PDB file of C-alpha atoms in Angstrom:
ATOM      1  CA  UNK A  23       0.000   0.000   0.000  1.00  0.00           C
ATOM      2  CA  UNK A  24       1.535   3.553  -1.478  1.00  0.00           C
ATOM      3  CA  UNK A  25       1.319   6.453   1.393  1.00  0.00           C
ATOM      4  CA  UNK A  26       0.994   9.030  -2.200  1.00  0.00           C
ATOM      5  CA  UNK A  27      -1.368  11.323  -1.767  1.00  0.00           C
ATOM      6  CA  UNK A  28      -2.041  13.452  -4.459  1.00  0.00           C
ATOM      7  CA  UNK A  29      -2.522  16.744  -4.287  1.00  0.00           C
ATOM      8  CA  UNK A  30      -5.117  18.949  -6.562  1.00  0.00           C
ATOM      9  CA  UNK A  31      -3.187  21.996  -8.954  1.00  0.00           C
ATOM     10  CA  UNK A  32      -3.437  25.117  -6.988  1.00  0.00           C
ATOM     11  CA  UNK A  33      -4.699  27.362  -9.539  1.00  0.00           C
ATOM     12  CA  UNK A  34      -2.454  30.880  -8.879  1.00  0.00           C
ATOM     13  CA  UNK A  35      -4.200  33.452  -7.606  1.00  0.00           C
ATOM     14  CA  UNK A  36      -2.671  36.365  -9.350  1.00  0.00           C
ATOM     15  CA  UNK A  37      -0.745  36.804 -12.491  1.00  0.00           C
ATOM     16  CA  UNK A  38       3.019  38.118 -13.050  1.00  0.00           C
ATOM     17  CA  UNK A  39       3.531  41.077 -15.056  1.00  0.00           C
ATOM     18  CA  UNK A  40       6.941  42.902 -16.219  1.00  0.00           C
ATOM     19  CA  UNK A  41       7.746  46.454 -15.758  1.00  0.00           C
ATOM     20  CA  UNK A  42      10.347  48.809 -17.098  1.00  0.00           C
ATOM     21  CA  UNK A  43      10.662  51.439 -14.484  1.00  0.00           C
ATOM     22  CA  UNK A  44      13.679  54.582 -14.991  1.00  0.00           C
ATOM     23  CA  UNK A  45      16.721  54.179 -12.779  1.00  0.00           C
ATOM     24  CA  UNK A  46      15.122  57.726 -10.809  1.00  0.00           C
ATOM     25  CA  UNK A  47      12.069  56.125 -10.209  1.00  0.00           C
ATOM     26  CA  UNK A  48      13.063  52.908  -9.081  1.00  0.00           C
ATOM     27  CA  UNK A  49      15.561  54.421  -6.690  1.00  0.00           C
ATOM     28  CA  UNK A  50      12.913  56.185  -4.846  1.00  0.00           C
ATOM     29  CA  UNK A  51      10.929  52.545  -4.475  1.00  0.00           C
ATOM     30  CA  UNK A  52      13.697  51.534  -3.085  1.00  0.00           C
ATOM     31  CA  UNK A  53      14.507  54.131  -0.773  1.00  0.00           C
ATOM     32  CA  UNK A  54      10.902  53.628   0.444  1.00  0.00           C
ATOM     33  CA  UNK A  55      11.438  50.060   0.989  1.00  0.00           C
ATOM     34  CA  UNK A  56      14.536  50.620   2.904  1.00  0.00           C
ATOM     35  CA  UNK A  57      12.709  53.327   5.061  1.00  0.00           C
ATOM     36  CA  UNK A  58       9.954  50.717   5.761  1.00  0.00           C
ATOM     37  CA  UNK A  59       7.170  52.140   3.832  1.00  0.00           C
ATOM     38  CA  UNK A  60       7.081  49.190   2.314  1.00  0.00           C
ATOM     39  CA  UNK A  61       8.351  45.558   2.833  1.00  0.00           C
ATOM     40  CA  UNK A  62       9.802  45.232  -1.176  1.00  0.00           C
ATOM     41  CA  UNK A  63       9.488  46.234  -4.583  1.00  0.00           C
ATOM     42  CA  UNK A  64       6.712  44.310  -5.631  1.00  0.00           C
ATOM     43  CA  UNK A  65       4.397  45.679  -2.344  1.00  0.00           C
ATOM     44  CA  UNK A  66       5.077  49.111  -3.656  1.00  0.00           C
ATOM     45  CA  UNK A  67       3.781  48.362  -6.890  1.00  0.00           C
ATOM     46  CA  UNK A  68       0.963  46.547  -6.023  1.00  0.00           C
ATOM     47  CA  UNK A  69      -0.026  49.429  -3.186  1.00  0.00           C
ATOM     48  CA  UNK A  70       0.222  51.966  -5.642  1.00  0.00           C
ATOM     49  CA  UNK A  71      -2.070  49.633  -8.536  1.00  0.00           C
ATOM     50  CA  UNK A  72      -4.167  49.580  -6.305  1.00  0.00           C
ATOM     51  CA  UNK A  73      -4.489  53.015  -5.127  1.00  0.00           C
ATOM     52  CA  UNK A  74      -4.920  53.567  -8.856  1.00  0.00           C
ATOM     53  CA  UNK A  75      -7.782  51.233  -9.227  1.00  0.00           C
ATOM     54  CA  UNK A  76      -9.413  52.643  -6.337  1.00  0.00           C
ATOM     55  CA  UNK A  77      -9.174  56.218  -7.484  1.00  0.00           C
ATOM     56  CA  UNK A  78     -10.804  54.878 -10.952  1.00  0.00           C
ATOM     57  CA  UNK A  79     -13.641  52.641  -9.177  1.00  0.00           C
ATOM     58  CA  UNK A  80     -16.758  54.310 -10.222  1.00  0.00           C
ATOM     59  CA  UNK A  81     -15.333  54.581 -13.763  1.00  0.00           C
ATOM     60  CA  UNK A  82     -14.799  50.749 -13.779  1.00  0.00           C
ATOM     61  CA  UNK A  83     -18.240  50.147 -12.228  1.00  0.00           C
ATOM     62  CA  UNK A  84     -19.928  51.941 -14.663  1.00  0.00           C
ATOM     63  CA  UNK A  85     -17.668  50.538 -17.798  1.00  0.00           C
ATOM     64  CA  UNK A  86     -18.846  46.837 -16.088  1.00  0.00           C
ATOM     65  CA  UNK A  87     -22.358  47.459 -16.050  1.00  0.00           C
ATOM     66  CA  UNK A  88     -22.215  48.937 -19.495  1.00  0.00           C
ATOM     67  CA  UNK A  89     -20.635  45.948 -20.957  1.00  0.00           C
ATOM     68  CA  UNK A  90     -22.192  43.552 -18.543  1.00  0.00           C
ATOM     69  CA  UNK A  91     -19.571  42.050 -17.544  1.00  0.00           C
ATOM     70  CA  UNK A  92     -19.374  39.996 -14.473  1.00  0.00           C
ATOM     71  CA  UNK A  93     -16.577  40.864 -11.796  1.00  0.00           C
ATOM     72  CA  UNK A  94     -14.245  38.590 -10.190  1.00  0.00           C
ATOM     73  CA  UNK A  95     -13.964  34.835 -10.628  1.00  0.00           C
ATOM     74  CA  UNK A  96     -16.110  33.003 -12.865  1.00  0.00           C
ATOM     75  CA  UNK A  97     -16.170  28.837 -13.454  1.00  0.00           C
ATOM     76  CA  UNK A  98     -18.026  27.319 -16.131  1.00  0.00           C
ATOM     77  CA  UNK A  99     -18.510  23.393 -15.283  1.00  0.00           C
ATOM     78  CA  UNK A 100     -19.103  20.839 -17.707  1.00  0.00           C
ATOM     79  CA  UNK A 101     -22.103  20.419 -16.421  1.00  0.00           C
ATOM     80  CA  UNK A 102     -22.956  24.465 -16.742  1.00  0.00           C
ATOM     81  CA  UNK A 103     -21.921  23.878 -20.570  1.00  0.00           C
ATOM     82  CA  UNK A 104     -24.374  20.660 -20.984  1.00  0.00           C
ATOM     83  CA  UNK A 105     -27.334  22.343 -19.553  1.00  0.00           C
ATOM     84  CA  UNK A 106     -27.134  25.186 -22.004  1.00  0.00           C
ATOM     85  CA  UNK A 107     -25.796  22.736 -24.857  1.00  0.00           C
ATOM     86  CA  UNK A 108     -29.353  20.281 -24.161  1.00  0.00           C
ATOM     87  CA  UNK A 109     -31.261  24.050 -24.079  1.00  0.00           C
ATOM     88  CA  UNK A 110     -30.153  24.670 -27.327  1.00  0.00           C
ATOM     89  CA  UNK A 111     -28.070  28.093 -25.677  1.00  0.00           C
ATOM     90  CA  UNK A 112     -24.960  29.596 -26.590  1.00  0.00           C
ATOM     91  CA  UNK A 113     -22.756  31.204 -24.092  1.00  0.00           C
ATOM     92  CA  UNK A 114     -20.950  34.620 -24.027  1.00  0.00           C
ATOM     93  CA  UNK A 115     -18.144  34.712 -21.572  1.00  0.00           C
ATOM     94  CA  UNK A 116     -17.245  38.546 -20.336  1.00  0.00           C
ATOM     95  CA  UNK A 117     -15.772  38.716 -17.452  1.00  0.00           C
ATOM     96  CA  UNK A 118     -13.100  40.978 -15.565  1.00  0.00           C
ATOM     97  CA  UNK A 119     -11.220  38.919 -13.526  1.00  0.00           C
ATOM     98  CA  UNK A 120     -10.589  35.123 -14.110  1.00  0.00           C
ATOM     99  CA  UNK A 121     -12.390  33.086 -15.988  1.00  0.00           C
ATOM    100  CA  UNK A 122     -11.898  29.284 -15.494  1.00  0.00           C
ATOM    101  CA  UNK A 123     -13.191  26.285 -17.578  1.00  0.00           C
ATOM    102  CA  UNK A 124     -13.270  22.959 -16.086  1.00  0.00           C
ATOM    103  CA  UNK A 125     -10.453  20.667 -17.741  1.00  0.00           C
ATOM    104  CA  UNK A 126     -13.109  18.002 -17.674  1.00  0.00           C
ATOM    105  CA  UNK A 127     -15.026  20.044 -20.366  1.00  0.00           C
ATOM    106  CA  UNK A 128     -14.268  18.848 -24.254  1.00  0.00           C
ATOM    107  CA  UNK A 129     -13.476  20.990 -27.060  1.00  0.00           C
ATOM    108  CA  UNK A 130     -16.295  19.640 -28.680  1.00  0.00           C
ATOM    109  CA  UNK A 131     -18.725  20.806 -25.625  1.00  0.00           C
ATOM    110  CA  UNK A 132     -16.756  23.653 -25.792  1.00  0.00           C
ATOM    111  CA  UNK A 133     -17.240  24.639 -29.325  1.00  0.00           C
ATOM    112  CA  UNK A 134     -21.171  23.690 -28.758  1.00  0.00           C
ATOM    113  CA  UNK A 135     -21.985  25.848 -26.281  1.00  0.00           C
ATOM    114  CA  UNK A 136     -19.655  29.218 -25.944  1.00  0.00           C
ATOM    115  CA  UNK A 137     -20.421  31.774 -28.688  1.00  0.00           C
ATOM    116  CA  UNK A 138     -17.140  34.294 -27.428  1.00  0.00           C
ATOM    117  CA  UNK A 139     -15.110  34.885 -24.916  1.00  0.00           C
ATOM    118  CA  UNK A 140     -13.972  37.836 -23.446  1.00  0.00           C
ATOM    119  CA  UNK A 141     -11.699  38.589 -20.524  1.00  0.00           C
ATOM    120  CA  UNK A 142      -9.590  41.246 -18.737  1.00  0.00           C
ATOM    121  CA  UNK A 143      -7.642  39.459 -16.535  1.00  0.00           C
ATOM    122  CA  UNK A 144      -7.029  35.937 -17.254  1.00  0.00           C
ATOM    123  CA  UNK A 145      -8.815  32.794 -18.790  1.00  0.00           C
ATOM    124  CA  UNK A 146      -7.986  29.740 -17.434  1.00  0.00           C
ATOM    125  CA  UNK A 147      -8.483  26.149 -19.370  1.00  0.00           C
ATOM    126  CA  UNK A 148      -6.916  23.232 -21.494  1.00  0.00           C
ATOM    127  CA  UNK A 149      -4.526  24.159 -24.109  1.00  0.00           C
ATOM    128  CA  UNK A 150      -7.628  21.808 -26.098  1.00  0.00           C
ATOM    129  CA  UNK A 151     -10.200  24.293 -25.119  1.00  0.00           C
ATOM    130  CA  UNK A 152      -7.832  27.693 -25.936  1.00  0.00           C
ATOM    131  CA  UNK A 153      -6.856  26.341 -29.436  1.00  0.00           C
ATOM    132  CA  UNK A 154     -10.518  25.090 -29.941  1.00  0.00           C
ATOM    133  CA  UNK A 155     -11.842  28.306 -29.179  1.00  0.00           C
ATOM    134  CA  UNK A 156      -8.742  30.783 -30.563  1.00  0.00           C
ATOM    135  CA  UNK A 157     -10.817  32.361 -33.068  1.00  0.00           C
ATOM    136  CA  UNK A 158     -13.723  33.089 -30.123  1.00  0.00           C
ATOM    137  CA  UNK A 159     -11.209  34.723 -27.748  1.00  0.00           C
ATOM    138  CA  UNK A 160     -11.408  38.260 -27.891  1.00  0.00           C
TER     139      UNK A 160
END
């Protein structure tokens, strides 16, 4: 008897981005994070995204409801994808935040049932599903 356990993915819960910052600028983070301010780089950034974000909230609210787009994280099951595909319904995905297929979903239920896809954020499913649906992703 095998004492393996096997542990689900972890799906990540953010995504890595690259920045080119000036010398200047970067200094002063820096500085800040050697004064405390801050405990690195990368919490300086993020702090000040987010400030950003915060000072632009109603304008993202309203841009949202305008496109209806749903906010935050989104799964579609294969079992979401049947129920629409046996109701004769197509799906369009918009979504601002992450978007997540099941990997037990086919490309074929796939290609059945989603119409488009739109995301700002990230979109998480099979290599199978992305190429099936390249020419939906928008």
């Amino acid at each position: 008897m095998s004492n393996v356990r096997h542990l689900r993915d972890k799906a990540p819960d953010s995504e890595k981005i690259t920045i080119n910052l000036g010398y200047v600028d970067l200094g002063r983070i820096d500085l800040l994070v050697q004064e405390g301010f801050y405990s690195n780089r990368s919490d300086f950034i993020r702090t000040a995204i987010r400030n950003q974000l915060d000072g632009h909230g109603d304008t993202v609210s309203k841009t949202i409801e305008r496109h209806t787009m749903e906010l935050g994280l989104r799964d579609y099951t294969r079992a979401d994808l049947e129920a629409l595909r046996d109701a004769g319904e197509m799906l369009h995905v918009k979504v601002v935040g992450l978007a997540r297929i099941a990997s037990d979903v086919s490309p074929d239920l796939a290609l059945a049932t989603i119409g488009s896809i739109t995301v700002l954020g990230a979109l998480q499913a099979s290599p199978d599903i992305k190429k099936a649906l390249a020419d939906r992703i928008t």
